PDB file of N, CA, C and O in Angstrom:
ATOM      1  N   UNK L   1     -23.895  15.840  61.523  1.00  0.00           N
ATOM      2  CA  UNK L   1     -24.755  15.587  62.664  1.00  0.00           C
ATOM      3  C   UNK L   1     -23.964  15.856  63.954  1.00  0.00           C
ATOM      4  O   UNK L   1     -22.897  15.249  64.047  1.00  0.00           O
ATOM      5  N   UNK L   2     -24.427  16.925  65.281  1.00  0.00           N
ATOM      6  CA  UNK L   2     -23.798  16.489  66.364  1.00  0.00           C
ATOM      7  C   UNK L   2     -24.100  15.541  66.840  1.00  0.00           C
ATOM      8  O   UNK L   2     -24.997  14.766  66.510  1.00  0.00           O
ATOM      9  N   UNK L   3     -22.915  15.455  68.221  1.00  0.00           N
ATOM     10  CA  UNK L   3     -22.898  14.177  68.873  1.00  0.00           C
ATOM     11  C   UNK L   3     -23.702  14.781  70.253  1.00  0.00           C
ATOM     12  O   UNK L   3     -23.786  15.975  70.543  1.00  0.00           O
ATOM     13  N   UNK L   4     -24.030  14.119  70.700  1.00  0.00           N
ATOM     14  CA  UNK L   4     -24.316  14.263  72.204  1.00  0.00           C
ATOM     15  C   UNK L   4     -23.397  14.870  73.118  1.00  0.00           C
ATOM     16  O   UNK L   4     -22.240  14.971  72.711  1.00  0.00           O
ATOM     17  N   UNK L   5     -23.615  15.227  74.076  1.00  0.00           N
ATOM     18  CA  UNK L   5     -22.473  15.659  75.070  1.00  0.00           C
ATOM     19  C   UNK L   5     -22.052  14.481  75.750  1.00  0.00           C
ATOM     20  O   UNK L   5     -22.864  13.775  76.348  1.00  0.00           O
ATOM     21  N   UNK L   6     -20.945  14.245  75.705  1.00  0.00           N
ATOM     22  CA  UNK L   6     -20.081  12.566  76.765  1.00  0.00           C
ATOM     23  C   UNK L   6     -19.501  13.239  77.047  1.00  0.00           C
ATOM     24  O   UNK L   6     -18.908  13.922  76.212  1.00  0.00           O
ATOM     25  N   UNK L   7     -19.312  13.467  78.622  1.00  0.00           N
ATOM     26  CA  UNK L   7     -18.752  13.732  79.688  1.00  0.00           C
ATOM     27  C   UNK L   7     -17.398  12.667  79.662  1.00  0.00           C
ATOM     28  O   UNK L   7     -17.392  11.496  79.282  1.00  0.00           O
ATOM     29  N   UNK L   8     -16.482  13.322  80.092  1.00  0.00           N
ATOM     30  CA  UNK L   8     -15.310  13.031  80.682  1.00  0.00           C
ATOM     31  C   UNK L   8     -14.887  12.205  81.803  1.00  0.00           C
ATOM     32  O   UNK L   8     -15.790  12.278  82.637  1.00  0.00           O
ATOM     33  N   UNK L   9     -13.710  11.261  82.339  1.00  0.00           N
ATOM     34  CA  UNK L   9     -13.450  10.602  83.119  1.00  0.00           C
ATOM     35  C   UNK L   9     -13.369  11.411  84.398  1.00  0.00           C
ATOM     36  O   UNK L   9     -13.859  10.933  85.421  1.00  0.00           O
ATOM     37  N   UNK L  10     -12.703  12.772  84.420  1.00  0.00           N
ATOM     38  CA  UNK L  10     -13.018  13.731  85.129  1.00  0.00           C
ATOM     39  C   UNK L  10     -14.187  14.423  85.489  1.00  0.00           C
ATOM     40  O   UNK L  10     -14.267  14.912  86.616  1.00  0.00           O
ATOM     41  N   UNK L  11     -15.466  14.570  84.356  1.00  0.00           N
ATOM     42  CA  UNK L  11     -16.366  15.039  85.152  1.00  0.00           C
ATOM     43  C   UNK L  11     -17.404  13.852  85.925  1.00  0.00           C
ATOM     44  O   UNK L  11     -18.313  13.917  86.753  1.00  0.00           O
ATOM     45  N   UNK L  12     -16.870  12.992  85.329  1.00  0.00           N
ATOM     46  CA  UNK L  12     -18.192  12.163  86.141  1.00  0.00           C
ATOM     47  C   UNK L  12     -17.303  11.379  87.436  1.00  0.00           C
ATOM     48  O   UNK L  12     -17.910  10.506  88.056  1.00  0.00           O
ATOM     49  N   UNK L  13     -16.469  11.565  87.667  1.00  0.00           N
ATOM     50  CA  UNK L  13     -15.390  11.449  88.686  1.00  0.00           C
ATOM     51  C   UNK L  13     -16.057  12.926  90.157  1.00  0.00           C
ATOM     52  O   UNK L  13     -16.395  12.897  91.341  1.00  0.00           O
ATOM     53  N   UNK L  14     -15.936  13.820  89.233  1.00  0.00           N
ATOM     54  CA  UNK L  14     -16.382  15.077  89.932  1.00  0.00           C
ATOM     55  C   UNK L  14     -18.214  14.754  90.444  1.00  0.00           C
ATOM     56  O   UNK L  14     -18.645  14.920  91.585  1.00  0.00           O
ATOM     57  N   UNK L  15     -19.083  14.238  89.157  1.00  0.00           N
ATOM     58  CA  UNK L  15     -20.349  14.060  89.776  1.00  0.00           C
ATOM     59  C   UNK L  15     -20.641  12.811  90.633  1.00  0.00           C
ATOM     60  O   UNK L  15     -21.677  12.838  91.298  1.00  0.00           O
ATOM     61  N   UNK L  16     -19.854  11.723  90.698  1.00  0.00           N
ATOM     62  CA  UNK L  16     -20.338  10.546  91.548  1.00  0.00           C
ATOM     63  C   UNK L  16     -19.445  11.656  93.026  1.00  0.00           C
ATOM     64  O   UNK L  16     -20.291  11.530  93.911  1.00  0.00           O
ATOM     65  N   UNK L  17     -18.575  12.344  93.496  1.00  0.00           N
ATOM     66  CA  UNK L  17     -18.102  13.007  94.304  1.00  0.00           C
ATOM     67  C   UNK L  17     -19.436  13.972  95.261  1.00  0.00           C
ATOM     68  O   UNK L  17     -19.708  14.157  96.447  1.00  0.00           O
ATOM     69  N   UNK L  18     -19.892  14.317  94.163  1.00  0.00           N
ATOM     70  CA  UNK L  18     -20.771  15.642  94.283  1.00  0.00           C
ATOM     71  C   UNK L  18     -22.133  14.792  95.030  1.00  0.00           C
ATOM     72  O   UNK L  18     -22.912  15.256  95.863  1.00  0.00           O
ATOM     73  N   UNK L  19     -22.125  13.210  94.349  1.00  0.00           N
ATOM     74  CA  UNK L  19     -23.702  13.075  94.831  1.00  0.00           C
ATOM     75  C   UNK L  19     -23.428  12.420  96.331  1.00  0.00           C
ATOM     76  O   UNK L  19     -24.179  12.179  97.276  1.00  0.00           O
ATOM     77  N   UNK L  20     -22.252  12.275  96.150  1.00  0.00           N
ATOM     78  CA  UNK L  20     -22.009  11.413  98.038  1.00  0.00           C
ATOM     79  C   UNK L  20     -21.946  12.058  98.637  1.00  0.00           C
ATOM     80  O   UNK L  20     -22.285  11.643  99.745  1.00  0.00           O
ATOM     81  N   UNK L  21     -21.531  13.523  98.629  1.00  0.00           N
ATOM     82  CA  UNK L  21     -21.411  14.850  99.628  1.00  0.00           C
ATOM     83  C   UNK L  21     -21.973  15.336  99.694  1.00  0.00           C
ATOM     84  O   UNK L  21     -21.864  16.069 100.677  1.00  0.00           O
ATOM     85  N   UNK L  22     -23.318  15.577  98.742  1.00  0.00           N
ATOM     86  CA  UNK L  22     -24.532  16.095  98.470  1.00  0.00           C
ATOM     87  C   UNK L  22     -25.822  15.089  98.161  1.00  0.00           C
ATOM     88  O   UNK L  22     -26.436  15.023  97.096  1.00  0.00           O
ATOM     89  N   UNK L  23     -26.039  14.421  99.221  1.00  0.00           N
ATOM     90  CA  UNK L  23     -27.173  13.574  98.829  1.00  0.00           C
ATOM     91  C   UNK L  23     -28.705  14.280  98.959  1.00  0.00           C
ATOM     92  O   UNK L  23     -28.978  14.548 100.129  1.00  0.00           O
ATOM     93  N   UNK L  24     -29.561  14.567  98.161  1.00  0.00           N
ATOM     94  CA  UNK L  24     -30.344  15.155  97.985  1.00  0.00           C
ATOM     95  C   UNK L  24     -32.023  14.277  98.673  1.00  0.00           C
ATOM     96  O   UNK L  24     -32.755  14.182  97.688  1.00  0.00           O
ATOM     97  N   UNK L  25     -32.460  13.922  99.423  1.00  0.00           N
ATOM     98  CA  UNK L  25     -33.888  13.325  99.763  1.00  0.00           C
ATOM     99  C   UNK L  25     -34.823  13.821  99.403  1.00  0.00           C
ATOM    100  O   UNK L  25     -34.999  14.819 100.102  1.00  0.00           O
ATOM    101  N   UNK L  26     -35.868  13.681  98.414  1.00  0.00           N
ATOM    102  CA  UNK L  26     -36.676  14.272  98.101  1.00  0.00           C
ATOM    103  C   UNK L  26     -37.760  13.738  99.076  1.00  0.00           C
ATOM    104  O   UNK L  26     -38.046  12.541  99.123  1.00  0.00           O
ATOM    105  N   UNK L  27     -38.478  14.895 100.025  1.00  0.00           N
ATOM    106  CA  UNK L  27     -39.146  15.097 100.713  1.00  0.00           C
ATOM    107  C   UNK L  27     -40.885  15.286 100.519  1.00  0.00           C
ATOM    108  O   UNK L  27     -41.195  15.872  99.481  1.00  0.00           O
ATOM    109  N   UNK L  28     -41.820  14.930 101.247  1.00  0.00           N
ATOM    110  CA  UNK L  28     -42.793  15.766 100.570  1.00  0.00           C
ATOM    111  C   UNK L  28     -43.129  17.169 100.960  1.00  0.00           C
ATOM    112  O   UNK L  28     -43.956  17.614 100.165  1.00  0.00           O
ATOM    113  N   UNK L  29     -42.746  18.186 102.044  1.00  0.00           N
ATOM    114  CA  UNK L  29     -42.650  19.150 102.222  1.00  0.00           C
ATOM    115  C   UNK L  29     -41.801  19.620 103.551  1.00  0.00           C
ATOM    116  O   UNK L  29     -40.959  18.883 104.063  1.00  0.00           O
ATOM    117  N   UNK L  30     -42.066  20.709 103.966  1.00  0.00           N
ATOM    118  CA  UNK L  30     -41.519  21.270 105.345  1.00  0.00           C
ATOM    119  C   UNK L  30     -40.023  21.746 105.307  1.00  0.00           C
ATOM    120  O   UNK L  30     -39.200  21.809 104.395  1.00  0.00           O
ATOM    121  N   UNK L  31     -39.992  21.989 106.347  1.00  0.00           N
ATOM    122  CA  UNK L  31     -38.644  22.597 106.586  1.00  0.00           C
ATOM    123  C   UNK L  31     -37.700  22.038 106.347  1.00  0.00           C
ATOM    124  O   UNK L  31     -36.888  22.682 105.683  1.00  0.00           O
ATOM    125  N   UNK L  32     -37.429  21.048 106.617  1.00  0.00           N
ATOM    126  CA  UNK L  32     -36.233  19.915 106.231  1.00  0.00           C
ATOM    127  C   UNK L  32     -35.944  19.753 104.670  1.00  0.00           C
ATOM    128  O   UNK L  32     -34.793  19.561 104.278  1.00  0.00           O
ATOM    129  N   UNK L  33     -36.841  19.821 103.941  1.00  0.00           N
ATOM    130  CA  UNK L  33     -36.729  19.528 102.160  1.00  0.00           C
ATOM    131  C   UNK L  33     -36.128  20.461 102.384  1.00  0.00           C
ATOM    132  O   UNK L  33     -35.026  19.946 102.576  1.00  0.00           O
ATOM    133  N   UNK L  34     -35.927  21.937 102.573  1.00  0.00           N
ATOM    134  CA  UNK L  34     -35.297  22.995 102.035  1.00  0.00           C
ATOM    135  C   UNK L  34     -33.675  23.045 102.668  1.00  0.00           C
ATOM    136  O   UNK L  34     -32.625  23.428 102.152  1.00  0.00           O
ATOM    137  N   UNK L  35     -33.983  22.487 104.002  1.00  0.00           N
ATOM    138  CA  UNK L  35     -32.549  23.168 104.828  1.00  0.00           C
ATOM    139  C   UNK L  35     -31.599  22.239 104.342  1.00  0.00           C
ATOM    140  O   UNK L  35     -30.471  22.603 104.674  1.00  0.00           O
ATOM    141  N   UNK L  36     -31.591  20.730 103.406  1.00  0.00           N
ATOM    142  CA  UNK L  36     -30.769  20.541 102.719  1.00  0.00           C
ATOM    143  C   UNK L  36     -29.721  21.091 101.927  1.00  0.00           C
ATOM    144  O   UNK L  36     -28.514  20.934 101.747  1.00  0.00           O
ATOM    145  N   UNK L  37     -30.725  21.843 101.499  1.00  0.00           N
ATOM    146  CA  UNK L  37     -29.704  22.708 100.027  1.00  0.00           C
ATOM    147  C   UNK L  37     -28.500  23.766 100.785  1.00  0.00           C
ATOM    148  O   UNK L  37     -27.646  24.391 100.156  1.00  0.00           O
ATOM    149  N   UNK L  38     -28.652  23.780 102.044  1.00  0.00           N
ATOM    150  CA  UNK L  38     -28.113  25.012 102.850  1.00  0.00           C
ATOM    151  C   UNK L  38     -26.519  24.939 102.793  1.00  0.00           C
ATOM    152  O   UNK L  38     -25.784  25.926 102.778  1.00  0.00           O
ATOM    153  N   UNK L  39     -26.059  23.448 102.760  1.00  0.00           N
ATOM    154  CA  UNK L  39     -24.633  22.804 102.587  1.00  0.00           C
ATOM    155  C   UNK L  39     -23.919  23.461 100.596  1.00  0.00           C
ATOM    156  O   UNK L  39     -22.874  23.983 100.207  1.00  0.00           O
ATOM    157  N   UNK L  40     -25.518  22.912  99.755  1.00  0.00           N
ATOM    158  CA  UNK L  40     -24.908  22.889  98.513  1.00  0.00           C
ATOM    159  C   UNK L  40     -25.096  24.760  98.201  1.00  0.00           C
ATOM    160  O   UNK L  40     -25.395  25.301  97.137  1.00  0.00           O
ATOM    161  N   UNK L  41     -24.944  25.091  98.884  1.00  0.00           N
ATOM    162  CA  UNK L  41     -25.039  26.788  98.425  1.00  0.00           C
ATOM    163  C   UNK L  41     -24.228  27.480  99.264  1.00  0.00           C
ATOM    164  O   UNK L  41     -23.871  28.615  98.951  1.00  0.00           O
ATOM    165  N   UNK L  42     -23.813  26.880 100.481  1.00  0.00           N
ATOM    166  CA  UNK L  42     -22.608  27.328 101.047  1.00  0.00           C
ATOM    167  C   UNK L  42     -21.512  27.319 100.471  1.00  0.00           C
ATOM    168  O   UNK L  42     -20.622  28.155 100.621  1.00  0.00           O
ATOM    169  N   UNK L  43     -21.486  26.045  99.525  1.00  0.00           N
ATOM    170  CA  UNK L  43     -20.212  25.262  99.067  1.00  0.00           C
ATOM    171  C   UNK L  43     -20.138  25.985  97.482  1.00  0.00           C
ATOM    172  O   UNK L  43     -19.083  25.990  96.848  1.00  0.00           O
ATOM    173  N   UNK L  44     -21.405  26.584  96.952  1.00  0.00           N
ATOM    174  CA  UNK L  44     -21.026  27.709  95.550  1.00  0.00           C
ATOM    175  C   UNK L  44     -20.266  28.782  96.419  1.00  0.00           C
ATOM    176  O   UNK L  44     -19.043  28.923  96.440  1.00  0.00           O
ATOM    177  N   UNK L  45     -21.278  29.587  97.204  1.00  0.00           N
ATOM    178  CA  UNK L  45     -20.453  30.969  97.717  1.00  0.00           C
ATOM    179  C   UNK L  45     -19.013  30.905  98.192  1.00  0.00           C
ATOM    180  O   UNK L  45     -18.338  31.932  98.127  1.00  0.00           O
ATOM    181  N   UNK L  46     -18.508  29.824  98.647  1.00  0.00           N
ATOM    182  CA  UNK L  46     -17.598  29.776  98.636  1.00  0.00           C
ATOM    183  C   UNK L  46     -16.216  29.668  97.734  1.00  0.00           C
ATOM    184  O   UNK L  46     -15.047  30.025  97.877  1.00  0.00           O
ATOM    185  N   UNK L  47     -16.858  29.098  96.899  1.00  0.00           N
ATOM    186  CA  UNK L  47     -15.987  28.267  95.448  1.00  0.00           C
ATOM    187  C   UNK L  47     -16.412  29.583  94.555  1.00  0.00           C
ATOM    188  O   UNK L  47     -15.354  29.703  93.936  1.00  0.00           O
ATOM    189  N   UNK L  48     -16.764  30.034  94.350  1.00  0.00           N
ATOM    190  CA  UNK L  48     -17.755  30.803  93.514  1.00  0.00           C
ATOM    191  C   UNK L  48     -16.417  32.020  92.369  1.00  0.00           C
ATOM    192  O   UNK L  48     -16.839  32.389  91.274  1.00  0.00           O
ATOM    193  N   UNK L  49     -15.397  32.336  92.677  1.00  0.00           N
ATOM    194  CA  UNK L  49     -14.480  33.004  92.198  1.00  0.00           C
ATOM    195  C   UNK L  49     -13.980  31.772  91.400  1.00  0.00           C
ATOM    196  O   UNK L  49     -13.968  32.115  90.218  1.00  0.00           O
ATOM    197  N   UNK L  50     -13.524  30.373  91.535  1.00  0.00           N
ATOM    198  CA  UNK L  50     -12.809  29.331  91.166  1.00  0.00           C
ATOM    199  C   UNK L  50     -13.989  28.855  89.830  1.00  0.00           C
ATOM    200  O   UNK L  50     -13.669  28.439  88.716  1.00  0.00           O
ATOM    201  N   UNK L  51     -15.431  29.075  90.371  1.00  0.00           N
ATOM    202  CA  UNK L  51     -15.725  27.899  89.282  1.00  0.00           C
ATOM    203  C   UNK L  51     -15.924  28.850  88.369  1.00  0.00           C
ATOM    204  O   UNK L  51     -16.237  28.227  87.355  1.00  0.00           O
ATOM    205  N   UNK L  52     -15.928  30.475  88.025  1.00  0.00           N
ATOM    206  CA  UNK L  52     -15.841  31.162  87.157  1.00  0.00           C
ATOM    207  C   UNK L  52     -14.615  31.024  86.401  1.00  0.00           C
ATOM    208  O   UNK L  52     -14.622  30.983  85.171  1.00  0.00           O
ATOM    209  N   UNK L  53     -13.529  30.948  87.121  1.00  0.00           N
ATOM    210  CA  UNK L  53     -12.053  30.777  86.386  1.00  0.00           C
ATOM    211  C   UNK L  53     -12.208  30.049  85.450  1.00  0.00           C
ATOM    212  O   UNK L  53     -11.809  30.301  84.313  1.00  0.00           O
ATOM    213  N   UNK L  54     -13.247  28.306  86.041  1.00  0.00           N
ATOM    214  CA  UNK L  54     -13.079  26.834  85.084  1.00  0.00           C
ATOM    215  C   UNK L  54     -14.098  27.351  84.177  1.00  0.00           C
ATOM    216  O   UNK L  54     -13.941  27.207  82.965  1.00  0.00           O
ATOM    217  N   UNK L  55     -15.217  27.992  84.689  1.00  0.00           N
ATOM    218  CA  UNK L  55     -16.114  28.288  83.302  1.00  0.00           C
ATOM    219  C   UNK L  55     -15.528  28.874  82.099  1.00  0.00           C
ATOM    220  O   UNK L  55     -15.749  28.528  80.939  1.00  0.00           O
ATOM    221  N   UNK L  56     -14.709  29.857  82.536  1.00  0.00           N
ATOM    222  CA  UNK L  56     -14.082  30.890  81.717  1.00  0.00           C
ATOM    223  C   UNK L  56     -12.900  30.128  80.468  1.00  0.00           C
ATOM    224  O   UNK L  56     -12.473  30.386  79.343  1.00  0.00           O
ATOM    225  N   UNK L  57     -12.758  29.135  81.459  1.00  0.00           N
ATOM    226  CA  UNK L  57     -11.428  28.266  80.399  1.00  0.00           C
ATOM    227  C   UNK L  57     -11.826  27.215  79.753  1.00  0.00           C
ATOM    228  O   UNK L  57     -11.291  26.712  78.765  1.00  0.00           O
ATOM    229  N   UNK L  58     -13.080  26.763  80.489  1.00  0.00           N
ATOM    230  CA  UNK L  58     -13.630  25.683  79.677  1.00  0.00           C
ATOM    231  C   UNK L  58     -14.344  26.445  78.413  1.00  0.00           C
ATOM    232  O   UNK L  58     -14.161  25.947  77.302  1.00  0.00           O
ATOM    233  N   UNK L  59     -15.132  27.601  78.519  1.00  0.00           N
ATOM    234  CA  UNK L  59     -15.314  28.310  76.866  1.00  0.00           C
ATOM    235  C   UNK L  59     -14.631  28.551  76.023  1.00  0.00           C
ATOM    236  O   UNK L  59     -14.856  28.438  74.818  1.00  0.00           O
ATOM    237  N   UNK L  60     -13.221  29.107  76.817  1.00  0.00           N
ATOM    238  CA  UNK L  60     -12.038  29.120  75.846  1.00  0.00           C
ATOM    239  C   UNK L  60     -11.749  28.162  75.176  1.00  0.00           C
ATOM    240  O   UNK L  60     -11.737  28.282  73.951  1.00  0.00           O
ATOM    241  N   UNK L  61     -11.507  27.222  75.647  1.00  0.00           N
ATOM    242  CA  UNK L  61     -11.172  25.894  75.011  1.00  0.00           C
ATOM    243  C   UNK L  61     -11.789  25.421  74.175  1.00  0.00           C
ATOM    244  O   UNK L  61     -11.518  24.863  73.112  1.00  0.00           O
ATOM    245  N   UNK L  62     -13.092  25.779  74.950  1.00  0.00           N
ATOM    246  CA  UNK L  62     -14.012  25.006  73.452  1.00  0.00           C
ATOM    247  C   UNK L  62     -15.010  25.992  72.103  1.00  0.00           C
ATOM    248  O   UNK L  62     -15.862  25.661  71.279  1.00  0.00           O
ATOM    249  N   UNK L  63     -14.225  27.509  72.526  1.00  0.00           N
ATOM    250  CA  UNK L  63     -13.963  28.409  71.283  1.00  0.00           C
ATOM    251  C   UNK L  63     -12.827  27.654  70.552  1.00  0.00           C
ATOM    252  O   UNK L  63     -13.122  27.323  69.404  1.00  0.00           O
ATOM    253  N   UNK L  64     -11.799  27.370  70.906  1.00  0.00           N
ATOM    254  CA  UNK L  64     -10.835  26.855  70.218  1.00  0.00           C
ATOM    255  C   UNK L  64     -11.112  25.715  69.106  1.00  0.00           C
ATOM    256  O   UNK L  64     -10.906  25.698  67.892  1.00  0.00           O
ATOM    257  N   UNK L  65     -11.532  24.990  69.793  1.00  0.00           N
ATOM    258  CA  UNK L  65     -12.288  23.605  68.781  1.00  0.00           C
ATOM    259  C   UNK L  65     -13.113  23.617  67.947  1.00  0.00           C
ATOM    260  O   UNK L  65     -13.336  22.781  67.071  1.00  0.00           O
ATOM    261  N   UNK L  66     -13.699  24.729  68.208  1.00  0.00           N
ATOM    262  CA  UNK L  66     -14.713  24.953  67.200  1.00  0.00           C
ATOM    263  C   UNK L  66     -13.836  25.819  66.070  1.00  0.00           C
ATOM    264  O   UNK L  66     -14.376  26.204  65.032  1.00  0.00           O
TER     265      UNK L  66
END
């Protein structure tokens, strides 16, 4: 049987990070619901070479285990 996915001391370290810097308001429409996201998509294009690196090693790794 698998197990579920349990996240790490590190990633949920990384997501309580992510939701204080990125607090999301769900709105009921207009301009403002959207121009939120404008921070969390600046902050991929920027990172965007790095989090391929971690993607890339985190598959590796877990080619390995398997």
């Amino acid at each position: 049987m698998i197990k579920p996915f349990e996240p790490d001391e590190d990633t949920r370290a990384a997501g309580d990070l992510l939701a204080r810097h990125f607090l999301i308001k769900r709105r009921r429409g207009g301009l403002r619901k959207y121009l939120q996201y404008i921070p969390i998509l600046w902050d991929l294009l920027l990172k965007k070479k790095a989090i391929k690196r971690s993607e890339a090693k985190a598959i590796a790794e877990a080619k390995k285990k398997l």
